[in-house]
Short mmCIF file of C-alpha atoms and ligand atoms in Angstrom, two decimals:
data_model
loop_
_atom_site.label_atom_id
_atom_site.label_comp_id
_atom_site.label_asym_id
_atom_site.label_seq_id
_atom_site.Cartn_x
_atom_site.Cartn_y
_atom_site.Cartn_z
CA MET V 4 73.47 95.62 77.18
CA LYS V 5 72.77 96.07 80.88
CA LEU V 6 71.86 99.55 82.08
CA LYS V 7 74.91 99.59 84.36
CA HIS V 8 77.22 98.95 81.41
CA ARG V 9 75.45 101.51 79.24
CA LEU V 10 75.80 104.13 81.96
CA ARG V 11 79.44 103.24 82.38
CA ASN V 12 80.15 103.51 78.67
CA ALA V 13 78.31 106.82 78.51
CA ALA V 14 80.21 108.06 81.56
CA LEU V 15 83.51 107.10 79.93
CA LEU V 16 82.76 109.49 77.08
CA LEU V 17 82.78 112.46 79.46
CA PRO V 18 85.98 114.50 79.43
CA THR V 19 88.30 113.55 82.31
CA GLY V 20 88.06 117.15 83.57
CA ILE V 21 84.47 116.52 84.70
CA TYR V 22 85.51 113.69 87.03
CA GLN V 23 88.39 115.75 88.29
CA ARG V 24 85.92 118.43 89.42
CA VAL V 25 83.67 115.95 91.25
CA ILE V 26 86.40 113.83 92.84
CA ARG V 27 89.09 116.28 93.85
CA ARG V 28 92.65 115.05 94.16
CA ASP V 29 95.67 117.29 94.59
CA PHE V 30 97.70 114.64 92.79
CA ILE V 31 97.35 111.09 91.47
CA GLY V 32 99.88 108.25 91.43
CA LEU V 33 100.57 105.96 88.49
CA TYR V 34 102.60 102.74 88.58
CA TYR V 35 103.99 100.33 86.04
CA HIS V 36 106.16 97.23 86.33
CA VAL V 37 107.82 96.84 82.97
CA VAL V 38 107.92 98.08 79.39
CA SER V 39 109.18 95.70 76.74
CA ASP V 40 108.81 94.36 73.22
CA ALA V 41 110.13 90.95 74.31
CA PRO V 42 107.83 88.18 75.63
CA LEU V 43 109.66 87.94 79.04
CA PRO V 44 108.70 84.40 80.26
CA HIS V 45 109.10 85.39 83.94
CA LEU V 46 106.31 87.97 83.55
CA LYS V 47 104.26 86.66 80.63
CA HIS V 48 101.70 84.77 82.76
CA LEU V 49 101.37 87.44 85.45
CA TYR V 50 100.17 90.54 83.58
CA ALA V 51 100.15 92.19 80.17
CA PHE V 52 102.54 95.09 79.60
CA LYS V 53 103.20 97.84 77.08
CA SER V 54 105.73 98.07 74.29
CA PRO V 55 108.21 100.97 74.38
CA ALA V 56 106.16 102.71 71.63
CA ALA V 57 102.90 102.40 73.61
CA PHE V 58 104.67 103.61 76.76
CA GLU V 59 106.01 106.61 74.88
CA ASP V 60 102.43 107.40 73.79
CA ASP V 61 101.56 107.36 77.51
CA LEU V 62 104.41 109.77 78.26
CA ARG V 63 103.21 112.16 75.55
CA TYR V 64 99.69 111.97 76.98
CA LEU V 65 101.00 112.67 80.50
CA LYS V 66 103.03 115.66 79.33
CA ALA V 67 100.00 117.12 77.56
CA HIS V 68 97.49 116.63 80.41
CA PHE V 69 99.41 116.52 83.71
CA ASN V 70 102.28 118.07 85.59
CA CYS V 71 104.59 115.16 86.41
CA ILE V 72 106.05 115.86 89.85
CA THR V 73 109.11 114.53 91.66
CA TYR V 74 109.07 112.44 94.83
CA ALA V 75 110.68 115.39 96.67
CA GLN V 76 107.73 117.62 95.67
CA LEU V 77 105.22 115.05 96.88
CA GLU V 78 107.11 114.45 100.12
CA SER V 79 107.23 118.17 100.81
CA TYR V 80 103.51 118.44 100.06
CA GLN V 81 102.64 115.54 102.38
CA THR V 82 104.85 116.63 105.27
CA HIS V 83 104.84 120.44 105.03
CA GLY V 84 101.81 121.17 102.85
CA THR V 85 103.96 122.78 100.12
CA LYS V 86 101.74 123.56 97.16
CA LEU V 87 101.76 121.21 94.17
CA PRO V 88 101.21 122.34 90.59
CA PRO V 89 97.68 121.77 89.24
CA LYS V 90 96.97 118.31 87.79
CA ALA V 91 99.97 116.79 89.54
CA LEU V 92 100.89 113.19 88.80
CA LEU V 93 103.64 111.00 90.23
CA LEU V 94 105.00 108.31 87.92
CA THR V 95 106.46 105.19 89.55
CA PHE V 96 107.79 101.73 88.60
CA ASP V 97 107.64 98.69 90.93
CA ASP V 98 109.80 95.56 91.33
CA GLY V 99 113.17 96.88 90.09
CA LEU V 100 113.19 95.10 86.73
CA SER V 101 116.11 95.63 84.37
CA GLN V 102 113.95 97.26 81.66
CA CYS V 103 113.64 100.24 84.01
CA PHE V 104 117.22 100.99 83.05
CA SER V 105 117.47 99.71 79.48
CA THR V 106 114.09 100.90 78.15
CA VAL V 107 112.31 103.23 80.56
CA ARG V 108 115.26 105.40 81.60
CA PRO V 109 116.15 106.68 78.08
CA LEU V 110 112.48 107.50 77.36
CA LEU V 111 112.04 109.36 80.65
CA LEU V 112 115.27 111.28 80.11
CA ARG V 113 114.21 112.21 76.58
CA HIS V 114 110.82 113.47 77.78
CA GLN V 115 112.23 114.88 81.02
CA ILE V 116 109.69 113.12 83.23
CA PRO V 117 110.55 112.38 86.88
CA CYS V 118 109.94 108.91 88.30
CA VAL V 119 110.31 106.80 91.45
CA PHE V 120 111.75 103.30 90.96
CA PHE V 121 110.79 100.91 93.78
CA VAL V 122 113.27 98.04 93.95
CA THR V 123 112.95 94.62 95.59
CA THR V 124 116.24 94.78 97.41
CA ASP V 125 117.18 91.08 97.88
CA PHE V 126 116.85 90.60 94.11
CA LEU V 127 119.17 93.45 93.10
CA ASP V 128 122.07 92.14 90.99
CA ASN V 129 119.91 89.11 90.15
CA ARG V 130 120.50 87.38 93.46
CA GLY V 131 117.06 85.74 93.36
CA LEU V 132 113.74 85.64 91.55
CA ALA V 133 110.33 86.54 93.03
CA VAL V 134 108.06 83.56 93.69
CA ASP V 135 105.35 84.74 91.29
CA MET V 136 107.93 85.05 88.51
CA LYS V 137 109.05 81.47 89.20
CA ALA V 138 105.37 80.51 88.80
CA SER V 139 105.29 82.28 85.43
CA LEU V 140 108.35 80.29 84.30
CA CYS V 141 106.65 77.02 85.34
CA ILE V 142 103.43 77.93 83.50
CA GLU V 143 105.43 78.83 80.39
CA LYS V 144 107.31 75.54 80.55
CA TYR V 145 104.11 73.53 81.02
CA PHE V 146 102.27 75.09 78.10
CA SER V 147 105.19 75.13 75.70
CA ALA V 148 106.09 71.48 76.46
CA GLU V 149 105.17 68.36 74.49
CA ASP V 150 102.05 66.39 75.50
CA GLU V 151 104.34 63.69 76.82
CA PHE V 152 105.88 66.11 79.32
CA ARG V 153 102.45 67.24 80.47
CA GLN V 154 101.32 63.66 80.98
CA SER V 155 104.38 62.65 82.93
CA PHE V 156 104.00 65.84 84.93
CA SER V 157 100.48 64.82 85.90
CA GLN V 158 101.70 61.43 87.13
CA ALA V 159 104.76 62.74 88.91
CA TYR V 160 102.81 65.50 90.50
CA ALA V 161 100.62 63.15 92.51
CA LEU V 162 103.68 61.23 93.72
CA GLU V 163 105.74 64.32 94.44
CA PHE V 164 103.14 66.43 96.18
CA GLY V 165 100.66 63.79 97.32
CA LYS V 166 97.77 65.84 96.02
CA ASP V 167 95.21 65.44 93.30
CA TYR V 168 96.51 66.63 90.00
CA PRO V 169 94.56 69.54 88.51
CA ALA V 170 92.91 69.30 85.11
CA PRO V 171 95.15 70.82 82.38
CA ASP V 172 92.98 73.92 82.03
CA ALA V 173 93.31 74.55 85.77
CA VAL V 174 97.11 74.14 85.82
CA LYS V 175 97.75 77.86 85.45
CA ASP V 176 95.68 78.76 88.51
CA TRP V 177 97.04 75.81 90.45
CA ILE V 178 100.64 76.93 89.86
CA LYS V 179 99.75 80.53 90.70
CA ASN V 180 98.18 79.34 93.95
CA LEU V 181 101.54 77.96 95.04
CA VAL V 182 102.72 81.56 95.32
CA GLY V 183 103.03 82.53 98.95
CA ASN V 184 105.77 83.72 101.22
CA ASN V 185 107.24 80.23 101.41
CA PRO V 186 108.81 79.40 98.03
CA VAL V 187 109.52 75.71 98.85
CA GLU V 188 106.74 74.23 96.73
CA LEU V 189 107.54 76.39 93.73
CA ASP V 190 111.24 75.66 94.06
CA ALA V 191 110.39 71.94 94.04
CA LEU V 192 108.19 72.45 90.99
CA CYS V 193 110.94 74.38 89.16
CA GLU V 194 113.36 71.58 89.92
CA TRP V 195 110.97 68.90 88.75
CA MET V 196 110.29 70.80 85.53
CA GLY V 197 114.00 71.23 84.88
CA ILE V 198 113.89 75.01 85.23
CA ASP V 199 117.25 76.26 86.40
CA VAL V 200 116.35 79.55 88.09
CA GLN V 201 120.00 80.48 88.72
CA ALA V 202 120.88 79.96 85.06
CA TYR V 203 117.83 82.00 84.03
CA LEU V 204 118.91 84.85 86.34
CA ALA V 205 122.46 84.76 85.00
CA ARG V 206 121.35 84.63 81.36
CA GLU V 207 118.33 86.96 81.30
CA LYS V 208 119.27 89.34 84.13
CA PRO V 209 115.64 90.26 84.88
CA TYR V 210 116.52 92.69 87.67
CA LEU V 211 118.50 95.90 87.94
CA SER V 212 122.06 95.87 89.19
CA SER V 213 123.14 98.01 92.15
CA GLU V 214 125.21 100.07 89.71
CA GLN V 215 122.19 100.77 87.53
CA VAL V 216 120.22 101.84 90.62
CA MET V 217 123.01 104.26 91.53
CA GLN V 218 123.00 105.62 87.96
CA LEU V 219 119.21 106.13 88.06
CA HIS V 220 119.68 108.06 91.30
CA ALA V 221 122.50 110.10 89.74
CA ASP V 222 120.18 110.86 86.79
CA GLY V 223 117.83 112.55 89.27
CA PHE V 224 115.24 109.79 89.65
CA ALA V 225 114.10 108.79 93.15
CA ILE V 226 114.72 105.24 94.35
CA GLY V 227 112.37 103.57 96.80
CA ALA V 228 112.14 100.14 98.43
CA HIS V 229 109.62 97.45 97.49
CA SER V 230 110.32 94.92 100.32
CA LEU V 231 113.17 92.44 100.62
CA ARG V 232 111.80 89.51 98.58
CA HIS V 233 108.43 90.69 97.31
CA GLU V 234 106.58 89.05 100.18
CA ARG V 235 102.90 89.34 101.02
CA LEU V 236 103.57 91.70 103.89
CA SER V 237 100.11 91.28 105.46
CA GLU V 238 101.13 87.70 106.34
CA LEU V 239 104.15 88.80 108.39
CA THR V 240 104.25 89.41 112.15
CA PRO V 241 104.53 93.08 113.20
CA GLN V 242 108.25 92.57 113.96
CA GLU V 243 108.89 90.86 110.60
CA LEU V 244 107.02 93.63 108.83
CA GLU V 245 109.11 96.32 110.53
CA ASN V 246 112.35 94.47 109.73
CA ASN V 247 111.32 94.03 106.11
CA ILE V 248 110.41 97.67 105.53
CA VAL V 249 113.38 99.10 107.46
CA GLN V 250 115.99 96.72 106.01
CA SER V 251 114.90 97.19 102.41
CA CYS V 252 114.80 100.99 102.85
CA GLN V 253 118.27 100.75 104.43
CA VAL V 254 119.68 98.91 101.38
CA VAL V 255 118.35 101.68 99.15
CA GLN V 256 119.77 104.39 101.40
CA ASP V 257 123.18 102.67 101.41
CA LEU V 258 123.14 102.80 97.58
CA THR V 259 121.80 106.32 97.06
CA GLY V 260 122.55 108.22 100.27
CA ALA V 261 119.09 109.81 100.05
CA ALA V 262 117.72 111.07 103.37
CA ASN V 263 114.19 109.81 102.83
CA ILE V 264 113.35 106.46 101.23
CA PRO V 265 109.78 105.82 100.04
CA PHE V 266 108.30 102.33 100.28
CA ALA V 267 105.77 100.63 97.96
CA PHE V 268 103.88 97.55 99.15
CA PRO V 269 104.13 94.41 97.00
CA PHE V 270 100.71 92.98 96.04
CA SER V 271 98.62 95.12 98.39
CA ALA V 272 98.76 96.95 101.70
CA GLU V 273 95.36 95.59 102.65
CA GLY V 274 95.17 94.05 106.11
CA ILE V 275 98.23 95.91 107.39
CA SER V 276 97.67 98.12 110.43
CA ARG V 277 98.03 101.80 109.51
CA THR V 278 98.93 102.59 113.14
CA LEU V 279 101.76 100.07 112.99
CA LEU V 280 103.04 101.64 109.76
CA GLN V 281 103.02 105.08 111.37
CA GLU V 282 104.92 103.68 114.36
CA ILE V 283 107.53 102.15 112.08
CA ARG V 284 108.10 105.53 110.44
CA ALA V 285 108.22 107.28 113.84
CA ASN V 286 110.91 104.81 114.95
CA HIS V 287 112.84 105.09 111.67
CA PRO V 288 112.35 108.61 110.29
CA PHE V 289 114.34 107.81 107.12
CA VAL V 290 111.42 105.61 105.99
CA GLY V 291 109.54 107.89 103.61
CA LEU V 292 106.03 107.91 102.16
CA TYR V 293 104.14 104.62 101.80
CA PHE V 294 102.58 103.71 98.44
CA GLY V 295 99.89 101.16 97.60
CA GLY V 296 97.55 100.35 94.69
CA ASN V 297 93.80 101.12 94.90
CA GLY V 298 93.55 103.54 91.96
CA ILE V 299 92.81 106.96 93.42
CA VAL V 300 90.83 105.66 96.40
CA THR V 301 92.28 106.94 99.67
CA ASP V 302 91.54 104.66 102.62
CA SER V 303 93.78 106.53 105.06
CA GLU V 304 96.35 109.30 105.22
CA THR V 305 99.06 106.66 105.60
CA ILE V 306 99.11 105.02 102.19
CA ILE V 307 99.21 106.87 98.90
CA PRO V 308 97.07 105.17 96.26
CA ARG V 309 98.26 104.57 92.71
CA PHE V 310 96.65 103.13 89.61
CA CYS V 311 98.30 100.69 87.24
CA GLY V 312 99.32 101.67 83.70
CA ASP V 313 100.69 98.28 82.57
CA SER V 314 97.78 97.00 80.47
CA PRO V 315 98.02 97.86 76.76
CA ASN V 316 94.26 97.16 76.31
CA GLY V 317 92.59 99.88 74.31
CA SER V 318 95.78 101.57 73.20
CA SER V 319 96.69 101.82 69.52
CA PRO V 320 99.74 103.27 67.76
CA GLY V 321 99.86 106.97 68.52
CA ARG V 322 97.00 106.72 71.01
CA SER V 323 97.55 106.14 74.73
CA ASN V 324 94.90 104.26 76.73
CA LEU V 325 95.62 106.37 79.83
CA GLU V 326 92.67 108.69 79.28
CA VAL V 327 90.25 105.77 79.52
CA ARG V 328 92.16 104.17 82.40
CA ILE V 329 92.14 107.43 84.33
CA ALA V 330 88.42 107.94 83.64
CA ASN V 331 87.89 104.41 84.97
CA VAL V 332 89.75 105.01 88.24
CA TYR V 333 87.80 108.25 88.76
CA LEU V 334 84.56 106.36 88.07
CA GLU V 335 85.57 103.73 90.63
CA ALA V 336 86.25 106.41 93.23
CA LEU V 337 82.98 108.15 92.35
CA SER V 338 80.88 105.00 92.69
CA LEU V 339 82.55 104.28 96.06
CA LYS V 340 81.75 107.82 97.20
CA LEU V 341 78.11 107.46 96.11
CA PHE V 342 77.91 104.06 97.81
CA LYS V 343 79.19 105.55 101.09
CA LEU V 344 76.76 108.49 100.83
CA ALA V 345 73.87 106.09 100.23
CA ALA V 346 74.93 104.01 103.24
CA GLN V 347 74.98 107.15 105.41
CA GLN V 348 71.51 108.14 104.19
CA ARG V 349 70.12 104.76 105.20
CA ARG V 350 71.45 105.08 108.73
ZN1 ZN A 5 105.67 94.34 93.02
#
């Protein structure tokens, strides 16, 4: 085993408290997308997710080791410096998937844990499906089809798209690479494969309804926006970006009446001007805190980092994998800090 890996494994055995003393954070952010026992074809080829039992193990772990705070507490801390409890953690869910209501809501209510649900507003009430989820449906169809289908697909593909057909083992990546802000190619692929997206939406109802969002708000959870159509926002013009953020926050405000609507960036907030984001908030003060990914690494005051809790890797019945995941994000932040220090020394 390489020294780097040995050190990492040894470091992972340290109690989380040690990292928390070296890398100080007044709070950390955690995000999930979905919790389900079902295979969910629209998500299956995008990421792995936890069962309700594994998620409940996470909740028990959080209750034992953290103080789960509300969005209002975090907002007050960020804007007025109001003190947070020690070991504060904000739990969030992205994308606005229907399991937030059917599966996550009852568990959170039972354990009395606050949460922010970030919804993709054009897809509320199942009015559309995100491009990457369409890609997952196509991948599922391809790999569950007969050989004959796959062969005819390879021939038709060249005719249809005028491109070289990828080798079967590269099909998954090829389909995923069609995901961009323009869904035309994936829509064509869905059509060719006989995937009826509208029928899938009507039958499976992957997203929350507006009513469910209002109920979550009435339950005391915070609702945030997660863009209009789950676009890669770094590819938009400044005006398009502003419209996207403001309009999706407006849809949420119309549903909940909340004064301050947080916004979480789909994919990543990398490449988006922090100055522009601050200007957007200055022009539209109802736009609340901005949330990204990045674990616990803070690249600016503007975007609040969060780490992902979806993966069930390393969890077992009765044992959450969050301790290891949290140790990992602290390790990441620590190695970045050491790297920056070393770079300064060299200067
Ligand atoms: Zn998302």
